[in-house]
Amino acid sequence: AHGPAILTATLMNKPIWHAAWLRHRVALVLLFVVVLIIASSVLPDPMHRALGHPGNDVWNHVWGYWWVASSFAEGRAPVSTTLLSWPAGGALWFIDNFNAVLSLPVQVVLGPIAAYNAAVCFNIGLCGFGAYALAYRVTNNTWAALVAGLAYMTTPHLISQIYNGVSEAVSAGWFPLAVLFLRETAHRPTRRNALLAGTFMGLTGLANWYYGLSAGIVAVALLARAGWRWRRMPRWRRRNSEALGTAGVAVLLGGVTTGAILLLPVLSFRASLRAENALVSRNADFVWMSQIMHNMTDVITLVHPGKFYSPDFRALQGEDLIVVSYLGLSLVFVALWVIQSVARPQARSWFALFGGFTMLAVGPYLYVAGDYVTVDGGWVGLPFLALRQWIPAFSSISHANRFVVGSALALSVLAAIAVDTLSKRSALWAKLSPLLGVVVVLESLRGSPAVWPIPYASFSTPEVYARLTPGAVLDLPLCMPVLERSRLLAHQLVHKQPVPYGLNDPFPPFIRGNHFTKMVIALERWTVTYLPTEMPWIDLAAGEEQLWRLGMRHVVVDKQAYTADQLSRVSRFLDLTLTPLHDDDRVRVYALVEPS
C-alpha cells in the first residue's frame, strides 16, 4: 500500500464489498459506538446537558463557544469582551477557539451546549480514527489497528478531561494524524507527505498547544533518527545517499506550512496573555509555581489503578477537578512483552517514544509517593527542567502531565504491534488477540482513576433571566468556590448582560472595594442569624450609587446556593436597600434604582 489505506485511494480499484473495505467499516462503526457510550449521559438531551462535572470547567467552555459565535455574528473578532469582569472587561483569547469555530454550524442550529457536546464527541472519535489510521499503516492489520484506536480514544487522561469539562485537552485526535504523516515523510520524503505532515502539525497545534509541541518533538526525533542512521552508513553509501537531505527539505516544507497556520493564532493568544487588561494572564513565574507547587506528577500515578490522584484537588481544595496520568497496566505489560518479542525491531522506536514522553510527563523534578525526592538536600532534576531552560516553548507549560497523551499513543501502537504479532502465530490467536481492546477499554473506564460514567451539567436557567432589562447583573452568593462559580456563566447565555466575574478568577477588585458588596460578603460569612444592630447606611448608599453609575441594574440571589441562615441575613439586607422584582423557589431578583 502507498500511504494509509483508509486515508488514500488504496482500495479504490476494489469493489465496495471487498473484505478490506468491510473490515474498515466494521472497525470505524465500533469506534463510533464507543463515542456514543462515552457520551451516553447527554444523548437524551444534548441541547441542555453538557458533558462533564457541573462543578468544574464545563460552563466556562460552553460560554466560550457561545461568545465566539456571538462575536462573529456581530461582526467582531473574539479577542476582547466587556461581558466578563465588568465594568472594565478586557482582552481575551478563548482557549478552545479552534473547536468553537469548527462547531459553529452546530451552534447555529442547536445552540452552544450542543456545539460543545458535538466538539467533544468529534474529538474523541477523531482520537480513535487517528490512532486507527496510524496503527494500520504500521501493521497493515485492521483488527490490530482497531485495538490501537480503542486504547487511545479511551485513554484515562482524556476521559478525565471530559469529566473536567476541558474540551481543548480532549482535542488529541489530530496528533496521531500528524505522527502518521511525519512518519510517511521520513520514509518517503515527498512534497505531498511533507505538506500533509505540516498541515496536521498545524491543526494539532491549533487544537491544543501541548499536543502541537508533542508533534514537534516527534518531528525532531525522526530527524535525529535519520541523522543517526546516516552517520552509521558506510562512507560509500553516505556519499551516494541523499535520503537525509531530501527528508530535511521535505520536513522543512512541512514546517513552513505549520508556521503559516500557527503564526497568527499563537501571536493573538500570547498577546492576549500579556495585555495590560488581560482577563487571563500567565507570566513565567506563575507558570513555574503552578508546575512545581500545584501540578506536580507523582510517578506512582502512572501505574496506580483505582482512585489515586496527584495532585488530589478534592483533598486539598474541596474541588471536583481531577488529574489523571494513569497509563494502564494492561498496555504497559503488552509493551514490555512486545519489546522482548520477535517484533522488537518494529517496536523499538515506539518504545523509545513511549519512554521519552513518559519522562516529560513526570515534570521538572522527581515526585514520588506525595513528595519530591531529595539527594544531598536538593530535588532531583529531570530532563523537563533542562528543556524548560533551553527551549522557550517549555517555559509556558504548567501541566506536564499532558505529555501522557504521547505516551498513550505510543502504547496504543505497541498494542497494535502485539496483536499483529500474535495474529501471525495461529488462527486462534488471530481470533482472540482483538479481545485486548475490550480489556483496555474496561480498564480505562472501570479500573483507572478516571470517573465513569461521565456526569453531565444540566442547563436549567430560571426563565426570569430572559426578562432582565439591559444592564450588568450581579449573581449572589459572592463567596463561591472559583470553579463552581463558572455555572453562573450559563445564566449569561440567556440574559446576555455583563457580569463582574471572570474565567476562573477570584473577586474583581471593585467588589472588595465597594461598600455595598463588602457588606454582602460580610453577611455571607457572618456566624449569627441576625443583622448588625448598626449599619453604615451612608457608606452603603454610596456603594449602591457607585454600582448604578457604573451600569449595574440587577442583583439575583440564588436561594439554593445559600444556607438558611445566610439566605435570611442577605435577603433582609437586600430588602432594606434594593427594590424586589421577582421571587420564586430558586431565585429572588432585585433592581437597583437611580439615585435621587
Coordinates of C-alpha atoms in Angstrom, one line a residue:
A1 CA 0.0 0.0 0.0
H2 CA 1.2 3.5 -0.8
G3 CA 0.1 5.7 2.1
P4 CA -2.5 5.0 4.8
A5 CA -5.2 2.8 3.2
I6 CA -8.1 4.5 4.9
L7 CA -6.8 8.0 4.1
T8 CA -5.9 7.4 0.4
A9 CA -7.4 5.7 -2.6
T10 CA -5.5 2.4 -2.0
L11 CA -8.6 0.3 -2.3
M12 CA -10.4 2.4 -4.9
N13 CA -9.9 -0.2 -7.6
K14 CA -11.7 -2.9 -5.5
P15 CA -15.5 -3.3 -5.1
I16 CA -17.0 -1.6 -2.1
W17 CA -18.0 -5.1 -0.7
H18 CA -14.3 -6.2 -0.7
A19 CA -13.3 -7.7 2.6
A20 CA -10.8 -4.9 3.3
W21 CA -13.4 -2.2 3.0
L22 CA -15.8 -4.2 5.1
R23 CA -13.2 -4.6 7.9
H24 CA -12.5 -0.9 7.9
R25 CA -16.2 -0.1 8.0
V26 CA -16.8 -2.5 10.9
A27 CA -13.8 -1.1 12.8
L28 CA -15.0 2.5 12.3
V29 CA -18.5 1.6 13.3
L30 CA -17.2 0.1 16.5
L31 CA -15.2 3.3 17.2
F32 CA -18.4 5.3 16.7
V33 CA -20.2 3.1 19.1
V34 CA -17.6 3.8 21.8
V35 CA -18.1 7.5 21.2
L36 CA -21.8 7.1 21.9
I37 CA -21.1 5.1 25.0
I38 CA -18.8 7.8 26.3
A39 CA -21.4 10.5 25.6
S40 CA -24.4 8.4 26.8
S41 CA -25.2 10.7 29.7
V42 CA -26.1 13.6 27.4
L43 CA -27.7 11.8 24.5
P44 CA -31.2 12.1 25.9
D45 CA -31.0 15.9 25.8
P46 CA -27.8 17.2 24.1
M47 CA -29.1 20.7 23.9
H48 CA -29.5 21.1 27.7
R49 CA -26.9 18.6 29.1
A50 CA -23.2 19.3 28.8
L51 CA -20.6 16.5 29.2
G52 CA -18.6 17.0 32.4
H53 CA -19.0 17.6 36.1
P54 CA -21.1 20.7 36.8
G55 CA -18.6 22.0 39.4
N56 CA -15.7 22.1 37.0
D57 CA -14.9 24.0 33.8
V58 CA -17.9 22.9 31.7
W59 CA -19.7 26.2 31.8
N60 CA -16.5 28.2 31.2
H61 CA -16.1 26.3 27.9
V62 CA -19.7 26.4 26.9
W63 CA -19.7 30.1 27.5
G64 CA -16.6 30.4 25.3
Y65 CA -18.4 28.6 22.4
W66 CA -21.3 31.0 22.7
W67 CA -19.1 34.1 23.0
V68 CA -17.1 33.2 19.9
A69 CA -20.2 32.6 17.8
S70 CA -21.8 35.8 19.2
S71 CA -18.7 37.8 18.3
F72 CA -18.7 36.6 14.7
A73 CA -22.5 37.2 14.4
E74 CA -21.9 40.8 15.4
G75 CA -19.0 41.2 13.0
R76 CA -16.3 41.4 15.7
A77 CA -13.2 39.2 16.2
P78 CA -13.4 37.3 19.5
V79 CA -10.3 39.0 21.1
S80 CA -11.8 41.1 23.8
T81 CA -15.1 41.4 25.8
T82 CA -17.0 43.6 28.2
L83 CA -19.3 40.7 29.2
L84 CA -16.9 39.5 31.8
S85 CA -15.0 41.3 34.6
W86 CA -17.5 44.2 34.4
P87 CA -17.2 47.2 34.3
A88 CA -13.8 47.2 32.6
G89 CA -13.8 43.9 30.6
G90 CA -10.5 43.1 28.9
A91 CA -8.5 41.2 26.3
L92 CA -9.5 37.5 26.0
W93 CA -8.4 34.7 23.6
F94 CA -10.7 31.8 24.4
I95 CA -8.6 28.7 25.0
D96 CA -10.7 26.5 22.7
N97 CA -11.2 28.8 19.8
F98 CA -10.4 26.1 17.3
N99 CA -13.2 23.8 18.4
A100 CA -15.6 26.8 18.8
V101 CA -15.0 27.7 15.2
L102 CA -15.3 24.1 14.0
S103 CA -18.6 23.6 15.8
L104 CA -20.2 26.9 14.6
P105 CA -22.6 25.1 12.2
V106 CA -23.9 23.0 15.1
Q107 CA -24.3 26.1 17.3
V108 CA -26.3 28.0 14.7
V109 CA -28.8 25.2 14.5
L110 CA -28.8 23.7 18.0
G111 CA -27.1 26.1 20.4
P112 CA -23.8 26.3 22.3
I113 CA -24.4 23.3 24.6
A114 CA -25.0 21.0 21.6
A115 CA -21.9 22.5 19.9
Y116 CA -19.8 21.8 22.9
N117 CA -21.0 18.2 23.1
A118 CA -20.5 17.8 19.4
A119 CA -16.9 19.1 19.6
V120 CA -16.1 16.7 22.5
C121 CA -17.6 13.7 20.6
F122 CA -15.9 14.7 17.4
N123 CA -12.5 14.9 19.1
I124 CA -12.9 11.6 20.9
G125 CA -14.0 9.9 17.6
L126 CA -11.0 11.6 15.9
C127 CA -8.7 10.1 18.5
G128 CA -10.0 6.7 17.7
F129 CA -9.8 7.3 13.9
G130 CA -6.3 8.9 14.1
A131 CA -4.8 6.1 16.2
Y132 CA -6.5 3.5 13.9
A133 CA -5.0 5.1 10.8
L134 CA -1.5 5.3 12.3
A135 CA -1.6 1.7 13.6
Y136 CA -2.9 0.4 10.4
R137 CA -0.1 2.0 8.5
V138 CA 2.4 0.4 10.9
T139 CA 0.9 -3.1 11.0
N140 CA -1.4 -3.4 7.9
N141 CA -3.7 -5.3 10.2
T142 CA -7.3 -4.0 10.6
W143 CA -8.0 -5.6 14.0
A144 CA -4.7 -4.6 15.4
A145 CA -5.4 -1.0 14.3
L146 CA -8.8 -1.2 16.0
V147 CA -7.2 -2.1 19.3
A148 CA -5.0 0.9 19.0
G149 CA -7.9 3.1 18.2
L150 CA -9.9 1.9 21.2
A151 CA -7.0 2.2 23.5
Y152 CA -6.1 5.8 22.5
M153 CA -9.7 7.2 22.5
T154 CA -10.3 5.8 26.0
T155 CA -7.0 7.0 27.5
P156 CA -7.8 7.7 31.1
H157 CA -6.3 11.2 30.8
L158 CA -8.7 12.1 28.0
I159 CA -11.7 10.6 29.9
S160 CA -10.8 12.7 32.9
Q161 CA -10.5 15.8 30.8
I162 CA -14.1 15.2 29.6
Y163 CA -15.1 14.9 33.2
N164 CA -13.3 18.2 34.0
G165 CA -15.0 20.0 31.1
V166 CA -11.7 21.0 29.5
S167 CA -12.7 20.5 25.8
E168 CA -9.4 21.7 24.3
A169 CA -7.5 19.0 26.2
V170 CA -9.7 16.4 24.6
S171 CA -8.5 17.6 21.1
A172 CA -5.9 14.9 20.8
G173 CA -7.1 13.3 17.6
W174 CA -5.0 15.5 15.3
F175 CA -1.8 14.3 17.0
P176 CA -1.8 10.7 15.7
L177 CA -2.6 12.0 12.2
A178 CA 0.4 14.4 12.4
V179 CA 2.6 11.5 13.6
L180 CA 1.3 9.3 10.7
F181 CA 2.3 11.8 8.1
L182 CA 5.6 12.7 9.8
R183 CA 6.4 9.0 9.6
E184 CA 5.4 8.9 6.0
T185 CA 7.6 11.9 5.3
A186 CA 10.6 10.2 7.0
H187 CA 10.0 7.0 5.0
R188 CA 9.0 8.7 1.7
P189 CA 10.3 12.3 1.7
T190 CA 8.0 13.8 -0.9
R191 CA 6.4 17.3 -1.0
R192 CA 2.9 15.8 -0.7
N193 CA 3.8 13.9 2.5
A194 CA 5.6 16.9 3.9
L195 CA 2.7 19.3 3.3
L196 CA 0.3 16.8 4.9
A197 CA 2.6 16.5 7.8
G198 CA 2.9 20.2 8.2
T199 CA -0.8 20.7 7.8
F200 CA -1.7 18.2 10.5
M201 CA 1.0 19.5 12.8
G202 CA -0.6 22.9 12.4
L203 CA -4.0 21.6 13.1
T204 CA -2.6 19.7 16.2
G205 CA -1.1 22.9 17.5
L206 CA -4.2 25.0 16.8
A207 CA -6.4 22.4 18.7
N208 CA -4.0 22.2 21.7
W209 CA -0.6 23.8 22.2
Y210 CA 0.6 20.8 24.3
Y211 CA -0.2 18.3 21.5
G212 CA 1.3 20.6 18.9
L213 CA 4.5 20.7 20.8
S214 CA 4.3 16.9 21.1
A215 CA 4.1 16.6 17.3
G216 CA 7.1 18.8 17.1
I217 CA 9.0 16.5 19.4
V218 CA 8.2 13.6 17.2
A219 CA 9.4 15.5 14.1
V220 CA 12.7 16.3 15.9
A221 CA 13.0 12.6 16.9
L222 CA 12.5 11.4 13.4
L223 CA 15.1 13.8 12.1
A224 CA 17.6 12.8 14.8
R225 CA 17.0 9.1 13.9
A226 CA 17.6 9.8 10.2
G227 CA 20.8 11.6 11.1
W228 CA 21.9 8.7 13.3
R229 CA 21.3 6.2 10.5
W230 CA 23.1 8.4 8.0
R231 CA 26.2 8.6 10.3
R232 CA 26.2 4.8 10.6
M233 CA 26.2 4.3 6.9
P234 CA 29.4 3.2 5.1
R235 CA 31.2 6.2 3.6
W236 CA 30.5 5.0 0.0
R237 CA 26.8 4.8 0.8
R238 CA 26.8 8.0 2.7
R239 CA 28.3 9.9 -0.2
N240 CA 25.7 8.4 -2.6
S241 CA 22.7 8.8 -0.2
E242 CA 20.6 11.9 -0.4
A243 CA 17.9 10.5 1.9
L244 CA 18.7 12.7 4.8
G245 CA 18.9 15.8 2.7
T246 CA 15.7 15.1 0.9
A247 CA 13.9 14.3 4.2
G248 CA 15.3 17.5 5.7
V249 CA 13.9 19.6 2.8
A250 CA 10.6 17.8 3.0
V251 CA 10.2 18.3 6.7
L252 CA 11.2 22.0 6.2
L253 CA 8.4 22.4 3.7
G254 CA 6.1 20.9 6.3
G255 CA 7.5 23.3 8.9
V256 CA 6.8 26.3 6.7
T257 CA 3.2 25.2 6.3
T258 CA 2.9 24.6 10.0
G259 CA 4.3 28.0 10.8
A260 CA 1.9 29.7 8.4
I261 CA -1.1 28.0 10.0
L262 CA 0.0 28.6 13.6
L263 CA 1.6 32.1 13.4
L264 CA -1.5 34.4 13.7
P265 CA -3.4 32.4 16.4
V266 CA -0.4 31.9 18.5
L267 CA 0.6 35.6 18.3
S268 CA -3.0 36.6 19.2
F269 CA -3.1 34.2 22.1
R270 CA 0.3 35.3 23.5
A271 CA -0.7 39.0 23.0
S272 CA -3.9 38.4 25.0
L273 CA -2.0 36.9 27.9
R274 CA 0.5 39.8 28.0
A275 CA -2.0 42.6 27.6
E276 CA -2.4 45.0 30.5
N277 CA -6.1 44.4 30.6
A278 CA -5.8 40.6 30.1
L279 CA -8.7 38.6 31.6
V280 CA -6.5 35.5 31.6
S281 CA -2.8 36.1 32.2
R282 CA 0.1 33.6 32.6
N283 CA 3.5 35.0 33.4
A284 CA 6.6 32.9 33.6
D285 CA 6.7 32.9 37.5
F286 CA 3.0 31.9 37.7
V287 CA 3.6 29.0 35.3
W288 CA 6.6 27.8 37.2
M289 CA 5.0 27.9 40.6
S290 CA 1.9 26.2 39.2
Q291 CA 4.2 23.4 37.8
I292 CA 6.1 22.7 41.0
M293 CA 3.6 23.5 43.7
H294 CA 0.2 22.8 42.1
N295 CA 0.5 20.4 39.1
M296 CA 3.3 18.0 40.1
T297 CA 3.0 14.5 38.7
D298 CA 3.6 11.6 41.1
V299 CA 5.4 8.8 39.4
I300 CA 3.1 6.3 41.1
T301 CA 0.0 7.7 39.4
L302 CA 1.3 6.4 36.0
V303 CA 0.8 2.8 37.1
H304 CA -1.6 3.0 40.1
P305 CA -5.1 1.8 39.2
G306 CA -8.1 2.9 41.2
K307 CA -8.9 6.4 42.5
F308 CA -5.4 7.8 43.1
Y309 CA -4.7 11.3 42.1
S310 CA -1.7 13.7 42.0
P311 CA -2.5 16.3 43.0
D312 CA -5.7 15.5 44.8
F313 CA -7.7 18.6 44.4
R314 CA -10.7 17.2 46.4
A315 CA -8.4 16.7 49.4
L316 CA -6.5 19.9 49.0
Q317 CA -9.2 22.4 47.9
G318 CA -12.5 20.5 48.0
E319 CA -12.8 20.7 44.2
D320 CA -14.0 18.0 41.9
L321 CA -11.3 18.7 39.3
I322 CA -9.3 15.5 38.8
V323 CA -5.8 15.0 37.3
V324 CA -5.2 11.6 35.8
S325 CA -1.9 10.4 34.4
Y326 CA -2.6 6.7 34.5
L327 CA -1.2 4.8 31.5
G328 CA -3.0 1.4 32.0
L329 CA -1.2 -1.6 33.4
S330 CA -2.6 -3.8 30.5
L331 CA -0.9 -1.6 27.9
V332 CA 2.3 -1.3 29.9
F333 CA 2.6 -5.1 30.2
V334 CA 1.8 -5.5 26.5
A335 CA 4.5 -3.0 25.6
L336 CA 7.1 -4.9 27.8
W337 CA 6.1 -8.1 26.1
V338 CA 6.5 -6.7 22.6
I339 CA 9.9 -5.2 23.2
Q340 CA 11.3 -8.6 24.0
S341 CA 9.4 -10.5 21.3
V342 CA 10.2 -11.1 17.7
A343 CA 8.5 -7.8 16.9
R344 CA 11.3 -5.9 18.8
P345 CA 12.9 -4.2 15.7
Q346 CA 9.5 -2.9 14.7
A347 CA 8.6 -1.8 18.2
R348 CA 11.9 -0.3 19.3
S349 CA 11.1 3.3 18.0
W350 CA 7.7 3.3 19.6
F351 CA 9.0 2.1 22.9
A352 CA 11.6 4.9 22.8
L353 CA 8.8 7.4 22.1
F354 CA 6.8 6.0 25.0
G355 CA 9.8 6.4 27.3
G356 CA 10.5 9.9 26.2
F357 CA 7.0 11.2 26.6
T358 CA 6.6 9.5 29.9
M359 CA 9.8 11.2 31.2
L360 CA 8.4 14.6 30.1
A361 CA 5.1 13.9 31.7
V362 CA 6.7 13.5 35.1
G363 CA 7.7 17.1 35.1
P364 CA 10.8 19.1 36.1
Y365 CA 11.5 17.2 39.4
L366 CA 11.1 13.6 40.6
Y367 CA 8.0 13.4 42.7
V368 CA 7.2 10.0 44.3
A369 CA 4.6 9.0 46.9
G370 CA 3.4 12.5 47.7
D371 CA 6.8 14.3 48.0
Y372 CA 9.8 15.4 46.0
V373 CA 12.8 13.1 46.1
T374 CA 15.8 14.8 47.5
V375 CA 19.5 14.0 47.1
D376 CA 22.1 16.0 49.1
G377 CA 19.4 18.4 50.2
G378 CA 18.1 19.2 46.7
W379 CA 15.3 18.0 44.5
V380 CA 16.2 15.5 41.7
G381 CA 16.0 17.3 38.4
L382 CA 14.6 15.6 35.3
P383 CA 15.0 16.3 31.5
F384 CA 12.0 18.6 31.5
L385 CA 13.9 21.0 33.7
A386 CA 16.7 21.3 31.2
L387 CA 14.3 21.7 28.3
R388 CA 12.5 24.4 30.2
Q389 CA 15.7 26.3 30.5
W390 CA 16.9 25.7 26.9
I391 CA 13.6 25.9 24.9
P392 CA 11.2 28.8 25.4
A393 CA 8.1 26.8 24.5
F394 CA 8.6 24.6 27.6
S395 CA 8.6 27.6 29.9
S396 CA 4.9 28.1 29.1
I397 CA 3.9 24.6 30.2
S398 CA 2.2 24.3 33.6
H399 CA 0.6 20.8 33.1
A400 CA 3.5 18.5 32.2
N401 CA 1.2 15.5 32.8
R402 CA -0.5 16.2 29.5
F403 CA 2.5 14.6 27.8
V404 CA 1.0 11.3 28.8
V405 CA -1.1 11.6 25.6
G406 CA 2.2 11.0 23.7
S407 CA 2.9 8.0 25.9
A408 CA -0.7 6.7 25.4
L409 CA -0.3 6.9 21.6
A410 CA 3.0 5.0 21.7
L411 CA 1.4 2.4 23.9
S412 CA -1.6 2.1 21.6
V413 CA 0.7 1.4 18.6
L414 CA 2.7 -1.1 20.6
A415 CA -0.6 -2.8 21.5
A416 CA -1.4 -3.0 17.7
I417 CA 2.0 -4.5 17.0
A418 CA 1.4 -7.1 19.7
V419 CA -2.0 -8.1 18.2
D420 CA -0.5 -8.3 14.8
T421 CA 2.4 -10.4 16.1
L422 CA 0.0 -12.8 17.9
S423 CA -2.3 -13.0 14.9
K424 CA 0.5 -14.3 12.8
R425 CA 1.2 -17.2 15.2
S426 CA -2.0 -19.1 14.8
A427 CA -5.6 -18.7 13.7
L428 CA -6.7 -19.0 17.4
W429 CA -4.5 -16.1 18.4
A430 CA -5.8 -14.1 15.4
K431 CA -9.4 -14.5 16.8
L432 CA -8.5 -13.9 20.5
S433 CA -6.0 -11.1 20.3
P434 CA -8.5 -8.3 19.4
L435 CA -10.0 -9.0 22.9
L436 CA -7.1 -6.9 24.2
G437 CA -9.1 -3.9 23.0
V438 CA -12.0 -4.9 25.3
V439 CA -9.7 -5.4 28.2
V440 CA -8.1 -2.0 27.7
V441 CA -11.4 -0.2 27.4
L442 CA -12.8 -1.8 30.5
E443 CA -9.6 -1.0 32.5
S444 CA -9.8 2.7 31.3
L445 CA -13.4 3.1 32.2
R446 CA -13.7 1.0 35.3
G447 CA -10.2 0.3 36.7
S448 CA -8.4 3.6 36.2
P449 CA -8.6 6.9 38.3
A450 CA -10.9 8.3 35.6
V451 CA -14.5 8.8 36.8
W452 CA -17.1 6.6 35.0
P453 CA -19.8 7.1 33.9
I454 CA -19.1 10.7 32.9
P455 CA -21.7 13.0 34.6
Y456 CA -23.3 16.0 32.9
A457 CA -24.0 19.6 33.8
S458 CA -27.7 20.4 33.3
F459 CA -28.7 23.7 31.8
S460 CA -31.7 25.0 33.8
T461 CA -31.5 28.8 34.0
P462 CA -34.6 30.4 35.6
E463 CA -36.9 32.0 33.0
V464 CA -36.7 35.3 34.7
Y465 CA -33.2 35.9 33.4
A466 CA -34.6 36.3 29.9
R467 CA -36.7 39.3 31.1
L468 CA -34.0 41.3 32.7
T469 CA -33.6 44.8 31.2
P470 CA -30.2 45.9 29.9
G471 CA -27.5 46.5 32.5
A472 CA -24.9 44.5 34.4
V473 CA -26.1 41.6 36.6
L474 CA -24.6 40.6 40.0
D475 CA -25.3 37.0 40.9
L476 CA -25.2 36.0 44.6
P477 CA -23.7 34.4 46.6
L478 CA -20.3 36.2 46.1
C479 CA -18.4 33.7 48.3
M480 CA -18.4 30.7 46.0
P481 CA -15.5 28.4 45.0
V482 CA -14.0 29.7 41.8
L483 CA -14.7 26.7 39.7
E484 CA -18.3 26.4 41.0
R485 CA -18.9 30.0 40.1
S486 CA -18.5 29.1 36.4
R487 CA -22.0 27.8 36.4
L488 CA -23.1 31.5 36.6
L489 CA -21.9 32.0 33.1
A490 CA -24.7 29.6 32.0
H491 CA -27.2 32.3 33.0
Q492 CA -25.4 34.8 30.8
L493 CA -26.3 32.7 27.8
V494 CA -29.9 33.8 28.5
H495 CA -29.7 37.3 29.8
K496 CA -26.7 38.3 27.7
Q497 CA -25.7 41.1 30.1
P498 CA -22.3 41.9 31.6
V499 CA -21.3 40.2 34.8
P500 CA -18.4 41.2 37.2
Y501 CA -16.9 37.7 37.3
G502 CA -14.1 36.4 35.0
L503 CA -13.0 32.9 33.9
N504 CA -11.6 31.1 36.9
D505 CA -10.8 34.4 38.6
P506 CA -11.4 35.5 42.2
F507 CA -13.4 38.6 43.0
P508 CA -12.9 41.6 40.8
P509 CA -11.1 44.4 42.7
F510 CA -14.1 46.7 42.8
I511 CA -16.2 44.1 44.6
R512 CA -13.8 44.1 47.5
G513 CA -13.6 47.9 47.5
N514 CA -17.3 48.7 47.1
H515 CA -19.1 49.3 50.5
F516 CA -22.3 47.6 49.3
T517 CA -20.8 44.4 48.0
K518 CA -18.4 44.3 51.0
M519 CA -21.4 44.2 53.3
V520 CA -22.9 41.3 51.3
I521 CA -19.6 39.4 51.7
A522 CA -19.6 40.1 55.4
L523 CA -23.2 38.8 55.8
E524 CA -22.5 35.6 53.8
R525 CA -19.6 34.9 56.2
W526 CA -21.5 36.1 59.4
T527 CA -21.8 33.4 62.1
V528 CA -25.0 34.7 63.7
T529 CA -28.6 34.8 62.3
Y530 CA -29.3 38.5 62.8
L531 CA -28.2 41.7 61.1
P532 CA -25.8 44.1 62.8
T533 CA -27.6 46.5 65.1
E534 CA -25.8 49.4 63.4
M535 CA -25.4 49.6 59.7
P536 CA -23.1 52.1 57.8
W537 CA -26.1 53.4 55.8
I538 CA -24.2 56.4 54.3
D539 CA -21.4 54.1 53.0
L540 CA -23.9 51.6 51.8
A541 CA -25.8 54.3 49.9
A542 CA -22.6 55.5 48.3
G543 CA -21.7 51.9 47.3
E544 CA -25.1 51.3 45.7
E545 CA -24.9 54.6 43.9
Q546 CA -21.4 53.6 42.5
L547 CA -22.8 50.4 41.2
W548 CA -25.7 52.2 39.5
R549 CA -23.3 54.8 37.9
L550 CA -21.1 52.0 36.5
G551 CA -24.1 50.3 34.9
M552 CA -25.3 47.6 37.3
R553 CA -29.1 47.1 37.2
H554 CA -29.9 43.8 38.8
V555 CA -28.9 41.6 41.7
V556 CA -30.0 38.0 41.6
V557 CA -30.0 35.8 44.7
D558 CA -29.6 32.0 44.1
K559 CA -31.5 30.6 47.1
Q560 CA -30.3 27.1 46.6
A561 CA -26.6 28.2 47.0
Y562 CA -27.2 29.7 50.5
T563 CA -27.7 28.0 53.8
A564 CA -31.0 29.0 55.6
D565 CA -29.2 31.5 57.9
Q566 CA -27.2 33.1 55.1
L567 CA -30.3 33.5 52.9
S568 CA -32.2 35.1 55.8
R569 CA -29.5 37.6 56.5
V570 CA -28.7 38.5 52.9
S571 CA -32.4 38.7 51.9
R572 CA -33.3 41.0 54.8
F573 CA -30.4 43.3 54.0
L574 CA -31.3 43.5 50.3
D575 CA -35.0 44.1 51.1
L576 CA -33.9 47.2 53.1
T577 CA -31.7 48.6 50.3
L578 CA -32.9 47.4 46.9
T579 CA -36.2 47.0 45.1
P580 CA -37.6 43.4 44.9
L581 CA -38.7 42.5 41.4
H582 CA -39.3 38.7 41.4
D583 CA -39.3 35.9 43.8
D584 CA -39.7 32.1 43.3
D585 CA -38.3 28.8 44.8
R586 CA -35.0 29.3 43.0
V587 CA -34.1 33.0 42.7
R588 CA -35.0 36.4 44.1
V589 CA -34.3 39.3 41.8
Y590 CA -33.7 42.9 42.9
A591 CA -33.4 46.1 40.9
L592 CA -31.0 49.0 41.6
V593 CA -32.8 52.2 41.1
E594 CA -31.4 55.5 40.0
P595 CA -30.3 57.6 43.0
S596 CA -32.4 60.7 43.6

